[in-house]
Structure formats: structure tokens, C-alpha cells
C-alpha positions as protocol buffer text, in pm:
chain_id: "A"
residue {
  index: 1
  type: MET
  ca { x: 1284 y: -3202 z: -1163 }
}
residue {
  index: 2
  type: SER
  ca { x: 1468 y: -3115 z: -842 }
}
residue {
  index: 3
  type: PRO
  ca { x: 1315 y: -2842 z: -623 }
}
residue {
  index: 4
  type: PRO
  ca { x: 1467 y: -2492 z: -638 }
}
residue {
  index: 5
  type: ARG
  ca { x: 1733 y: -2419 z: -380 }
}
residue {
  index: 6
  type: PRO
  ca { x: 1877 y: -2103 z: -223 }
}
residue {
  index: 7
  type: ALA
  ca { x: 2117 y: -1925 z: -457 }
}
residue {
  index: 8
  type: GLU
  ca { x: 2400 y: -1827 z: -223 }
}
residue {
  index: 9
  type: SER
  ca { x: 2649 y: -1882 z: -504 }
}
residue {
  index: 10
  type: ARG
  ca { x: 2541 y: -1558 z: -671 }
}
residue {
  index: 11
  type: ASN
  ca { x: 2774 y: -1264 z: -612 }
}
residue {
  index: 12
  type: ASP
  ca { x: 2674 y: -913 z: -509 }
}
residue {
  index: 13
  type: ALA
  ca { x: 2692 y: -778 z: -865 }
}
residue {
  index: 14
  type: GLU
  ca { x: 2449 y: -1043 z: -989 }
}
residue {
  index: 15
  type: LEU
  ca { x: 2215 y: -989 z: -695 }
}
residue {
  index: 16
  type: ILE
  ca { x: 2221 y: -611 z: -733 }
}
residue {
  index: 17
  type: LEU
  ca { x: 2132 y: -649 z: -1100 }
}
residue {
  index: 18
  type: ALA
  ca { x: 1846 y: -888 z: -1021 }
}
residue {
  index: 19
  type: ASN
  ca { x: 1710 y: -675 z: -739 }
}
residue {
  index: 20
  type: ARG
  ca { x: 1743 y: -350 z: -930 }
}
residue {
  index: 21
  type: GLY
  ca { x: 1567 y: -502 z: -1233 }
}
residue {
  index: 22
  type: PHE
  ca { x: 1274 y: -617 z: -1021 }
}
residue {
  index: 23
  type: TYR
  ca { x: 1236 y: -342 z: -763 }
}
residue {
  index: 24
  type: GLU
  ca { x: 1320 y: -30 z: -965 }
}
residue {
  index: 25
  type: SER
  ca { x: 1041 y: -121 z: -1205 }
}
residue {
  index: 26
  type: LEU
  ca { x: 811 y: -215 z: -916 }
}
residue {
  index: 27
  type: TRP
  ca { x: 863 y: 111 z: -725 }
}
residue {
  index: 28
  type: ALA
  ca { x: 826 y: 318 z: -1043 }
}
residue {
  index: 29
  type: ARG
  ca { x: 465 y: 195 z: -1067 }
}
residue {
  index: 30
  type: ALA
  ca { x: 369 y: 126 z: -705 }
}
residue {
  index: 31
  type: LYS
  ca { x: 199 y: 357 z: -458 }
}
residue {
  index: 32
  type: LEU
  ca { x: 374 y: 480 z: -143 }
}
residue {
  index: 33
  type: ILE
  ca { x: 208 y: 326 z: 161 }
}
residue {
  index: 34
  type: GLY
  ca { x: 261 y: 500 z: 493 }
}
residue {
  index: 35
  type: PRO
  ca { x: 397 y: 310 z: 794 }
}
residue {
  index: 36
  type: GLU
  ca { x: 75 y: 348 z: 990 }
}
residue {
  index: 37
  type: ARG
  ca { x: -99 y: 114 z: 741 }
}
residue {
  index: 38
  type: PHE
  ca { x: 115 y: -188 z: 834 }
}
residue {
  index: 39
  type: ASN
  ca { x: 74 y: -430 z: 1122 }
}
residue {
  index: 40
  type: THR
  ca { x: 428 y: -339 z: 1232 }
}
residue {
  index: 41
  type: TRP
  ca { x: 311 y: 11 z: 1332 }
}
residue {
  index: 42
  type: PRO
  ca { x: 168 y: -71 z: 1678 }
}
residue {
  index: 43
  type: LEU
  ca { x: 502 y: -234 z: 1769 }
}
residue {
  index: 44
  type: LEU
  ca { x: 729 y: 27 z: 1614 }
}
residue {
  index: 45
  type: ARG
  ca { x: 544 y: 351 z: 1687 }
}
residue {
  index: 46
  type: GLU
  ca { x: 657 y: 375 z: 2050 }
}
residue {
  index: 47
  type: LEU
  ca { x: 1011 y: 265 z: 1963 }
}
residue {
  index: 48
  type: ALA
  ca { x: 1032 y: 535 z: 1699 }
}
residue {
  index: 49
  type: ALA
  ca { x: 896 y: 802 z: 1932 }
}
residue {
  index: 50
  type: GLY
  ca { x: 1174 y: 727 z: 2180 }
}
residue {
  index: 51
  type: ALA
  ca { x: 1453 y: 730 z: 1920 }
}
residue {
  index: 52
  type: PRO
  ca { x: 1531 y: 1078 z: 1782 }
}
residue {
  index: 53
  type: ARG
  ca { x: 1798 y: 947 z: 1542 }
}
residue {
  index: 54
  type: ARG
  ca { x: 1643 y: 685 z: 1314 }
}
residue {
  index: 55
  type: LEU
  ca { x: 1760 y: 498 z: 1004 }
}
residue {
  index: 56
  type: GLU
  ca { x: 1561 y: 268 z: 775 }
}
residue {
  index: 57
  type: VAL
  ca { x: 1754 y: 79 z: 508 }
}
residue {
  index: 58
  type: ALA
  ca { x: 1595 y: -28 z: 178 }
}
residue {
  index: 59
  type: PRO
  ca { x: 1232 y: 59 z: 259 }
}
residue {
  index: 60
  type: GLY
  ca { x: 1127 y: 93 z: -104 }
}
residue {
  index: 61
  type: LEU
  ca { x: 777 y: 239 z: -92 }
}
residue {
  index: 62
  type: ARG
  ca { x: 685 y: 38 z: 218 }
}
residue {
  index: 63
  type: PRO
  ca { x: 852 y: 236 z: 501 }
}
residue {
  index: 64
  type: ARG
  ca { x: 783 y: 110 z: 852 }
}
residue {
  index: 65
  type: LEU
  ca { x: 928 y: 405 z: 1046 }
}
residue {
  index: 66
  type: PRO
  ca { x: 776 y: 757 z: 1046 }
}
residue {
  index: 67
  type: LEU
  ca { x: 856 y: 959 z: 735 }
}
residue {
  index: 68
  type: ASP
  ca { x: 923 y: 1267 z: 946 }
}
residue {
  index: 69
  type: GLY
  ca { x: 1256 y: 1246 z: 1125 }
}
residue {
  index: 70
  type: THR
  ca { x: 1380 y: 917 z: 976 }
}
residue {
  index: 71
  type: CYS
  ca { x: 1674 y: 889 z: 735 }
}
residue {
  index: 72
  type: PHE
  ca { x: 1594 y: 647 z: 451 }
}
residue {
  index: 73
  type: VAL
  ca { x: 1872 y: 481 z: 250 }
}
residue {
  index: 74
  type: ASP
  ca { x: 1777 y: 290 z: -65 }
}
residue {
  index: 75
  type: LEU
  ca { x: 1926 y: 174 z: -394 }
}
residue {
  index: 76
  type: SER
  ca { x: 1610 y: 269 z: -586 }
}
residue {
  index: 77
  type: HIS
  ca { x: 1599 y: 623 z: -722 }
}
residue {
  index: 78
  type: ALA
  ca { x: 1227 y: 584 z: -791 }
}
residue {
  index: 79
  type: ALA
  ca { x: 1157 y: 500 z: -426 }
}
residue {
  index: 80
  type: LEU
  ca { x: 1381 y: 777 z: -294 }
}
residue {
  index: 81
  type: HIS
  ca { x: 1211 y: 1035 z: -518 }
}
residue {
  index: 82
  type: ARG
  ca { x: 866 y: 941 z: -387 }
}
residue {
  index: 83
  type: LEU
  ca { x: 978 y: 935 z: -25 }
}
residue {
  index: 84
  type: HIS
  ca { x: 1149 y: 1273 z: -62 }
}
residue {
  index: 85
  type: ALA
  ca { x: 834 y: 1418 z: -219 }
}
residue {
  index: 86
  type: ARG
  ca { x: 651 y: 1324 z: 102 }
}
residue {
  index: 87
  type: GLY
  ca { x: 904 y: 1515 z: 312 }
}
residue {
  index: 88
  type: ALA
  ca { x: 1135 y: 1229 z: 412 }
}
residue {
  index: 89
  type: SER
  ca { x: 1513 y: 1259 z: 438 }
}
residue {
  index: 90
  type: THR
  ca { x: 1661 y: 1030 z: 172 }
}
residue {
  index: 91
  type: VAL
  ca { x: 2011 y: 913 z: 73 }
}
residue {
  index: 92
  type: HIS
  ca { x: 2110 y: 688 z: -215 }
}
residue {
  index: 93
  type: GLY
  ca { x: 2317 y: 394 z: -95 }
}
residue {
  index: 94
  type: MET
  ca { x: 2346 y: 24 z: -22 }
}
residue {
  index: 95
  type: ILE
  ca { x: 2336 y: -177 z: 297 }
}
residue {
  index: 96
  type: GLY
  ca { x: 2691 y: -299 z: 240 }
}
residue {
  index: 97
  type: ALA
  ca { x: 2832 y: 55 z: 235 }
}
residue {
  index: 98
  type: LEU
  ca { x: 2598 y: 284 z: 423 }
}
residue {
  index: 99
  type: PRO
  ca { x: 2665 y: 657 z: 366 }
}
residue {
  index: 100
  type: CYS
  ca { x: 2632 y: 727 z: 739 }
}
residue {
  index: 101
  type: ALA
  ca { x: 2870 y: 808 z: 1024 }
}
residue {
  index: 102
  type: ASP
  ca { x: 2963 y: 560 z: 1295 }
}
residue {
  index: 103
  type: ALA
  ca { x: 2726 y: 527 z: 1593 }
}
residue {
  index: 104
  type: SER
  ca { x: 2490 y: 788 z: 1449 }
}
residue {
  index: 105
  type: PHE
  ca { x: 2149 y: 622 z: 1507 }
}
residue {
  index: 106
  type: ASP
  ca { x: 1943 y: 516 z: 1808 }
}
residue {
  index: 107
  type: LEU
  ca { x: 1708 y: 300 z: 1601 }
}
residue {
  index: 108
  type: VAL
  ca { x: 1810 y: 107 z: 1287 }
}
residue {
  index: 109
  type: CYS
  ca { x: 1552 y: -75 z: 1076 }
}
residue {
  index: 110
  type: ALA
  ca { x: 1633 y: -314 z: 789 }
}
residue {
  index: 111
  type: LEU
  ca { x: 1336 y: -533 z: 694 }
}
residue {
  index: 112
  type: ASP
  ca { x: 1340 y: -785 z: 409 }
}
residue {
  index: 113
  type: ILE
  ca { x: 1695 y: -702 z: 304 }
}
residue {
  index: 114
  type: LEU
  ca { x: 1957 y: -941 z: 453 }
}
residue {
  index: 115
  type: GLU
  ca { x: 1828 y: -1227 z: 237 }
}
residue {
  index: 116
  type: HIS
  ca { x: 1892 y: -1015 z: -75 }
}
residue {
  index: 117
  type: VAL
  ca { x: 2268 y: -960 z: -32 }
}
residue {
  index: 118
  type: ALA
  ca { x: 2553 y: -1203 z: -94 }
}
residue {
  index: 119
  type: ASP
  ca { x: 2767 y: -1064 z: 187 }
}
residue {
  index: 120
  type: ASP
  ca { x: 2521 y: -1062 z: 475 }
}
residue {
  index: 121
  type: ASP
  ca { x: 2808 y: -1043 z: 725 }
}
residue {
  index: 122
  type: GLY
  ca { x: 2924 y: -723 z: 558 }
}
residue {
  index: 123
  type: ALA
  ca { x: 2569 y: -588 z: 574 }
}
residue {
  index: 124
  type: LEU
  ca { x: 2536 y: -671 z: 943 }
}
residue {
  index: 125
  type: ALA
  ca { x: 2875 y: -512 z: 1011 }
}
residue {
  index: 126
  type: GLU
  ca { x: 2751 y: -190 z: 850 }
}
residue {
  index: 127
  type: LEU
  ca { x: 2425 y: -192 z: 1046 }
}
residue {
  index: 128
  type: ALA
  ca { x: 2621 y: -246 z: 1367 }
}
residue {
  index: 129
  type: ARG
  ca { x: 2867 y: 29 z: 1272 }
}
residue {
  index: 130
  type: VAL
  ca { x: 2605 y: 301 z: 1230 }
}
residue {
  index: 131
  type: ALA
  ca { x: 2408 y: 195 z: 1541 }
}
residue {
  index: 132
  type: ALA
  ca { x: 2499 y: 371 z: 1864 }
}
residue {
  index: 133
  type: PRO
  ca { x: 2586 y: 151 z: 2164 }
}
residue {
  index: 134
  type: GLY
  ca { x: 2260 y: 24 z: 2310 }
}
residue {
  index: 135
  type: ALA
  ca { x: 2063 y: 119 z: 1997 }
}
residue {
  index: 136
  type: SER
  ca { x: 1750 y: -73 z: 1902 }
}
residue {
  index: 137
  type: MET
  ca { x: 1768 y: -269 z: 1577 }
}
residue {
  index: 138
  type: LEU
  ca { x: 1476 y: -410 z: 1381 }
}
residue {
  index: 139
  type: LEU
  ca { x: 1544 y: -685 z: 1127 }
}
residue {
  index: 140
  type: SER
  ca { x: 1336 y: -941 z: 945 }
}
residue {
  index: 141
  type: VAL
  ca { x: 1452 y: -1264 z: 784 }
}
residue {
  index: 142
  type: PRO
  ca { x: 1286 y: -1556 z: 602 }
}
residue {
  index: 143
  type: LEU
  ca { x: 1346 y: -1892 z: 767 }
}
residue {
  index: 144
  type: HIS
  ca { x: 1418 y: -2251 z: 667 }
}
residue {
  index: 145
  type: PRO
  ca { x: 1619 y: -2322 z: 346 }
}
residue {
  index: 146
  type: GLU
  ca { x: 1397 y: -2625 z: 282 }
}
residue {
  index: 147
  type: ALA
  ca { x: 1101 y: -2387 z: 238 }
}
residue {
  index: 148
  type: TRP
  ca { x: 1270 y: -2225 z: -65 }
}
residue {
  index: 149
  type: THR
  ca { x: 1037 y: -2168 z: -363 }
}
residue {
  index: 150
  type: ALA
  ca { x: 1060 y: -2018 z: -710 }
}
residue {
  index: 151
  type: PHE
  ca { x: 914 y: -1702 z: -558 }
}
residue {
  index: 152
  type: ASP
  ca { x: 1231 y: -1654 z: -352 }
}
residue {
  index: 153
  type: ASP
  ca { x: 1431 y: -1662 z: -675 }
}
residue {
  index: 154
  type: PHE
  ca { x: 1190 y: -1430 z: -851 }
}
residue {
  index: 155
  type: VAL
  ca { x: 1209 y: -1154 z: -588 }
}
residue {
  index: 156
  type: GLY
  ca { x: 1589 y: -1173 z: -565 }
}
residue {
  index: 157
  type: HIS
  ca { x: 1646 y: -1370 z: -247 }
}
residue {
  index: 158
  type: CYS
  ca { x: 1988 y: -1519 z: -190 }
}
residue {
  index: 159
  type: ARG
  ca { x: 1904 y: -1737 z: 109 }
}
residue {
  index: 160
  type: ARG
  ca { x: 1667 y: -1839 z: 384 }
}
residue {
  index: 161
  type: TYR
  ca { x: 1811 y: -1872 z: 734 }
}
residue {
  index: 162
  type: GLU
  ca { x: 1827 y: -2161 z: 972 }
}
residue {
  index: 163
  type: PRO
  ca { x: 1713 y: -2011 z: 1305 }
}
residue {
  index: 164
  type: ALA
  ca { x: 2039 y: -2102 z: 1483 }
}
residue {
  index: 165
  type: ARG
  ca { x: 2240 y: -1947 z: 1199 }
}
residue {
  index: 166
  type: ILE
  ca { x: 2081 y: -1603 z: 1220 }
}
residue {
  index: 167
  type: VAL
  ca { x: 2120 y: -1600 z: 1601 }
}
residue {
  index: 168
  type: ALA
  ca { x: 2492 y: -1681 z: 1565 }
}
residue {
  index: 169
  type: LYS
  ca { x: 2547 y: -1427 z: 1287 }
}
residue {
  index: 170
  type: LEU
  ca { x: 2388 y: -1148 z: 1485 }
}
residue {
  index: 171
  type: ALA
  ca { x: 2591 y: -1239 z: 1793 }
}
residue {
  index: 172
  type: ASP
  ca { x: 2911 y: -1224 z: 1587 }
}
residue {
  index: 173
  type: HIS
  ca { x: 2835 y: -855 z: 1523 }
}
residue {
  index: 174
  type: GLY
  ca { x: 2740 y: -769 z: 1880 }
}
residue {
  index: 175
  type: ILE
  ca { x: 2367 y: -782 z: 1810 }
}
residue {
  index: 176
  type: ARG
  ca { x: 2142 y: -958 z: 2060 }
}
residue {
  index: 177
  type: ILE
  ca { x: 1784 y: -1071 z: 1987 }
}
residue {
  index: 178
  type: GLU
  ca { x: 1550 y: -958 z: 2264 }
}
residue {
  index: 179
  type: HIS
  ca { x: 1208 y: -1022 z: 2108 }
}
residue {
  index: 180
  type: SER
  ca { x: 1057 y: -1160 z: 1789 }
}
residue {
  index: 181
  type: ALA
  ca { x: 722 y: -1170 z: 1612 }
}
residue {
  index: 182
  type: VAL
  ca { x: 587 y: -1398 z: 1341 }
}
residue {
  index: 183
  type: TYR
  ca { x: 585 y: -1181 z: 1031 }
}
residue {
  index: 184
  type: GLY
  ca { x: 535 y: -1175 z: 654 }
}
residue {
  index: 185
  type: MET
  ca { x: 271 y: -1118 z: 386 }
}
residue {
  index: 186
  type: GLN
  ca { x: 363 y: -1385 z: 129 }
}
residue {
  index: 187
  type: PRO
  ca { x: 54 y: -1557 z: -20 }
}
residue {
  index: 188
  type: LYS
  ca { x: 15 y: -1922 z: 67 }
}
residue {
  index: 189
  type: SER
  ca { x: -117 y: -2030 z: -274 }
}
residue {
  index: 190
  type: SER
  ca { x: 159 y: -2146 z: -511 }
}
residue {
  index: 191
  type: ARG
  ca { x: -78 y: -2103 z: -806 }
}
residue {
  index: 192
  type: LEU
  ca { x: -141 y: -1741 z: -712 }
}
residue {
  index: 193
  type: LEU
  ca { x: 235 y: -1682 z: -684 }
}
residue {
  index: 194
  type: ASP
  ca { x: 297 y: -1845 z: -1022 }
}
residue {
  index: 195
  type: LEU
  ca { x: 24 y: -1633 z: -1182 }
}
residue {
  index: 196
  type: GLY
  ca { x: 162 y: -1316 z: -1026 }
}
residue {
  index: 197
  type: GLN
  ca { x: 512 y: -1393 z: -1147 }
}
residue {
  index: 198
  type: TRP
  ca { x: 389 y: -1453 z: -1502 }
}
residue {
  index: 199
  type: TYR
  ca { x: 200 y: -1125 z: -1514 }
}
residue {
  index: 200
  type: LEU
  ca { x: 487 y: -928 z: -1358 }
}
residue {
  index: 201
  type: THR
  ca { x: 718 y: -1073 z: -1623 }
}
residue {
  index: 202
  type: HIS
  ca { x: 494 y: -1053 z: -1930 }
}
residue {
  index: 203
  type: ARG
  ca { x: 216 y: -803 z: -1848 }
}
residue {
  index: 204
  type: ARG
  ca { x: 377 y: -574 z: -1592 }
}
residue {
  index: 205
  type: GLU
  ca { x: 149 y: -271 z: -1641 }
}
residue {
  index: 206
  type: ARG
  ca { x: -163 y: -482 z: -1590 }
}
residue {
  index: 207
  type: ALA
  ca { x: -1 y: -667 z: -1301 }
}
residue {
  index: 208
  type: MET
  ca { x: 83 y: -340 z: -1127 }
}
residue {
  index: 209
  type: TRP
  ca { x: -278 y: -220 z: -1162 }
}
residue {
  index: 210
  type: TRP
  ca { x: -400 y: -534 z: -987 }
}
residue {
  index: 211
  type: TYR
  ca { x: -121 y: -509 z: -728 }
}
residue {
  index: 212
  type: ASN
  ca { x: -200 y: -146 z: -643 }
}
residue {
  index: 213
  type: HIS
  ca { x: -578 y: -167 z: -655 }
}
residue {
  index: 214
  type: VAL
  ca { x: -660 y: -521 z: -542 }
}
residue {
  index: 215
  type: PHE
  ca { x: -386 y: -738 z: -395 }
}
residue {
  index: 216
  type: MET
  ca { x: -203 y: -482 z: -181 }
}
residue {
  index: 217
  type: PRO
  ca { x: -526 y: -335 z: -32 }
}
residue {
  index: 218
  type: LEU
  ca { x: -647 y: -687 z: 46 }
}
residue {
  index: 219
  type: GLY
  ca { x: -312 y: -779 z: 198 }
}
residue {
  index: 220
  type: LEU
  ca { x: -322 y: -471 z: 421 }
}
residue {
  index: 221
  type: ARG
  ca { x: -679 y: -535 z: 524 }
}
residue {
  index: 222
  type: PHE
  ca { x: -619 y: -895 z: 628 }
}
residue {
  index: 223
  type: GLN
  ca { x: -288 y: -847 z: 809 }
}
residue {
  index: 224
  type: LYS
  ca { x: -275 y: -1031 z: 1136 }
}
residue {
  index: 225
  type: PRO
  ca { x: -179 y: -836 z: 1450 }
}
residue {
  index: 226
  type: LEU
  ca { x: 183 y: -886 z: 1554 }
}
residue {
  index: 227
  type: GLN
  ca { x: 285 y: -967 z: 1909 }
}
residue {
  index: 228
  type: TRP
  ca { x: 631 y: -965 z: 2060 }
}
residue {
  index: 229
  type: ARG
  ca { x: 753 y: -1284 z: 2227 }
}
residue {
  index: 230
  type: ALA
  ca { x: 1072 y: -1334 z: 2426 }
}
residue {
  index: 231
  type: GLY
  ca { x: 1384 y: -1418 z: 2228 }
}
residue {
  index: 232
  type: LEU
  ca { x: 1359 y: -1611 z: 1904 }
}
residue {
  index: 233
  type: GLY
  ca { x: 1055 y: -1811 z: 2013 }
}
residue {
  index: 234
  type: ALA
  ca { x: 928 y: -2121 z: 1835 }
}
residue {
  index: 235
  type: THR
  ca { x: 1022 y: -2130 z: 1467 }
}
residue {
  index: 236
  type: GLN
  ca { x: 873 y: -2454 z: 1335 }
}
residue {
  index: 237
  type: GLY
  ca { x: 643 y: -2373 z: 1044 }
}
residue {
  index: 238
  type: VAL
  ca { x: 725 y: -2000 z: 1065 }
}
residue {
  index: 239
  type: ASP
  ca { x: 802 y: -1846 z: 725 }
}
residue {
  index: 240
  type: GLU
  ca { x: 952 y: -1517 z: 845 }
}
residue {
  index: 241
  type: LEU
  ca { x: 1041 y: -1341 z: 1169 }
}
residue {
  index: 242
  type: LEU
  ca { x: 1054 y: -979 z: 1275 }
}
residue {
  index: 243
  type: LEU
  ca { x: 1342 y: -940 z: 1521 }
}
residue {
  index: 244
  type: TYR
  ca { x: 1381 y: -670 z: 1785 }
}
residue {
  index: 245
  type: CYS
  ca { x: 1749 y: -655 z: 1876 }
}
residue {
  index: 246
  type: ARG
  ca { x: 1993 y: -448 z: 2078 }
}
residue {
  index: 247
  type: ARG
  ca { x: 2338 y: -334 z: 1975 }
}
residue {
  index: 248
  type: GLY
  ca { x: 2573 y: -456 z: 2245 }
}
């Protein structure tokens, strides 16, 4: 059997259906975790404090920017309802057609989203459109197409990026990488991933109990501290990168 490969042939409608089917159900059962619980917080807290106009796209129930003062755009009604209940400003929308005015944000955050959309150039164009000149932009992307697994398919990924490709794509939209950090919480065990996929597919209620009460708390507890490095940095063996960029 040949190994699974990135599914860039899927169109936006197919990807939206796959992502909505997975994440709407996930967020309906998951707990909202505040941004201060993640290892991104020490890096993003100061950035957020210096940016009065903030946007986070597709946070689900894992926002990385402060709930107070940030505009959150998501496709999931379940996630938006929970964020709004905690006092956040929420708008229903998609990364490819953001319901926001041009140049209206000083800080734009879109983590774990570009790999989910067929038209990533359209998504980057929208992020660049709503970012003010000189705005900070925070993105994360999975790397190396050869590292593709069935888990990528399961969670609705469309692609993994060659490092040179993401640099070029960002540059095409006037976005320059200033710093990066090795990032990601994906388990290393393929057996654990396979077991998790089976339970999420066939025993979702039980799977969500374990996710909320065991796996997510353990994942948060054992997060490694993140550290900025200049530019893209070394990428060999790196599964995912957090990118700190500037809008040109």
C-alpha cells in the first residue's frame, strides 16, 4: 500500500465539509482553554499588549490572543458561542472572505489554518488585506509533504509546506518572516493517533471525555517552552513552525 499523500486536489467545498464535520462536533464537546494556558502565551502576551486592534482567525476553543479586546472570526458556531459567553467579540466567517475592513488590525493571528484551505493564496491575500501596514502577523504551518500521515487527512489538512514554498508565498503577499519557533502538539506515537482516530470516529462521546480530562491536560502540562529564532531557522526534522511576520 502506498503511503498517504497531501490532498491538494480537494476543493474548498470538500474541505469546508470535512473541517466542519470534524471541528463543529469537536468544539461542541470540548472545553474552552484560555490563551494563558498555552506555551505561545509568553511570546504573544507582549505583542498583544502593544496591539490595540487584534484579530484571531479560526481559533476554535483554543484562542492564543487575549479574549478581551480581540476580534475572533470562526466558521464554527459552537466555538463562537462559547467564546462570546466568555466576553469575547466574535464574528462568523471564513479566512477566504474575512468580514473585516481593509487595514483594520495591528496584530493578525491565524494558527493551524492555512493547511486546511484549498486556496491558501486567497487566504493569505485576505490576511494581508485586513492587516494595517507594518502590522504583526502570527501564522503556523506544518512542514514537509513527505511527513504526511493519515492524521493529516483525518483532521482536514490539505497540504504540508516545503519551507521555501511558504517563504515565497508569504513574500508574494507582502508578508516577511522575522522570527520563527518550533511549534506543535501532535503526538509522536502512530499507534496513539490511530487509536484516537478510531474512538473519535466510532465512540466520540467517550473519546471527548478522555480528550478533555486526560489527553489535553497532559498535553498542556508537558508543553515545551517556545523560543524565537531569527528568520525561518533550521527546518530539518521540524514538524511545524510558528511564524512571526510583518506586513510590508
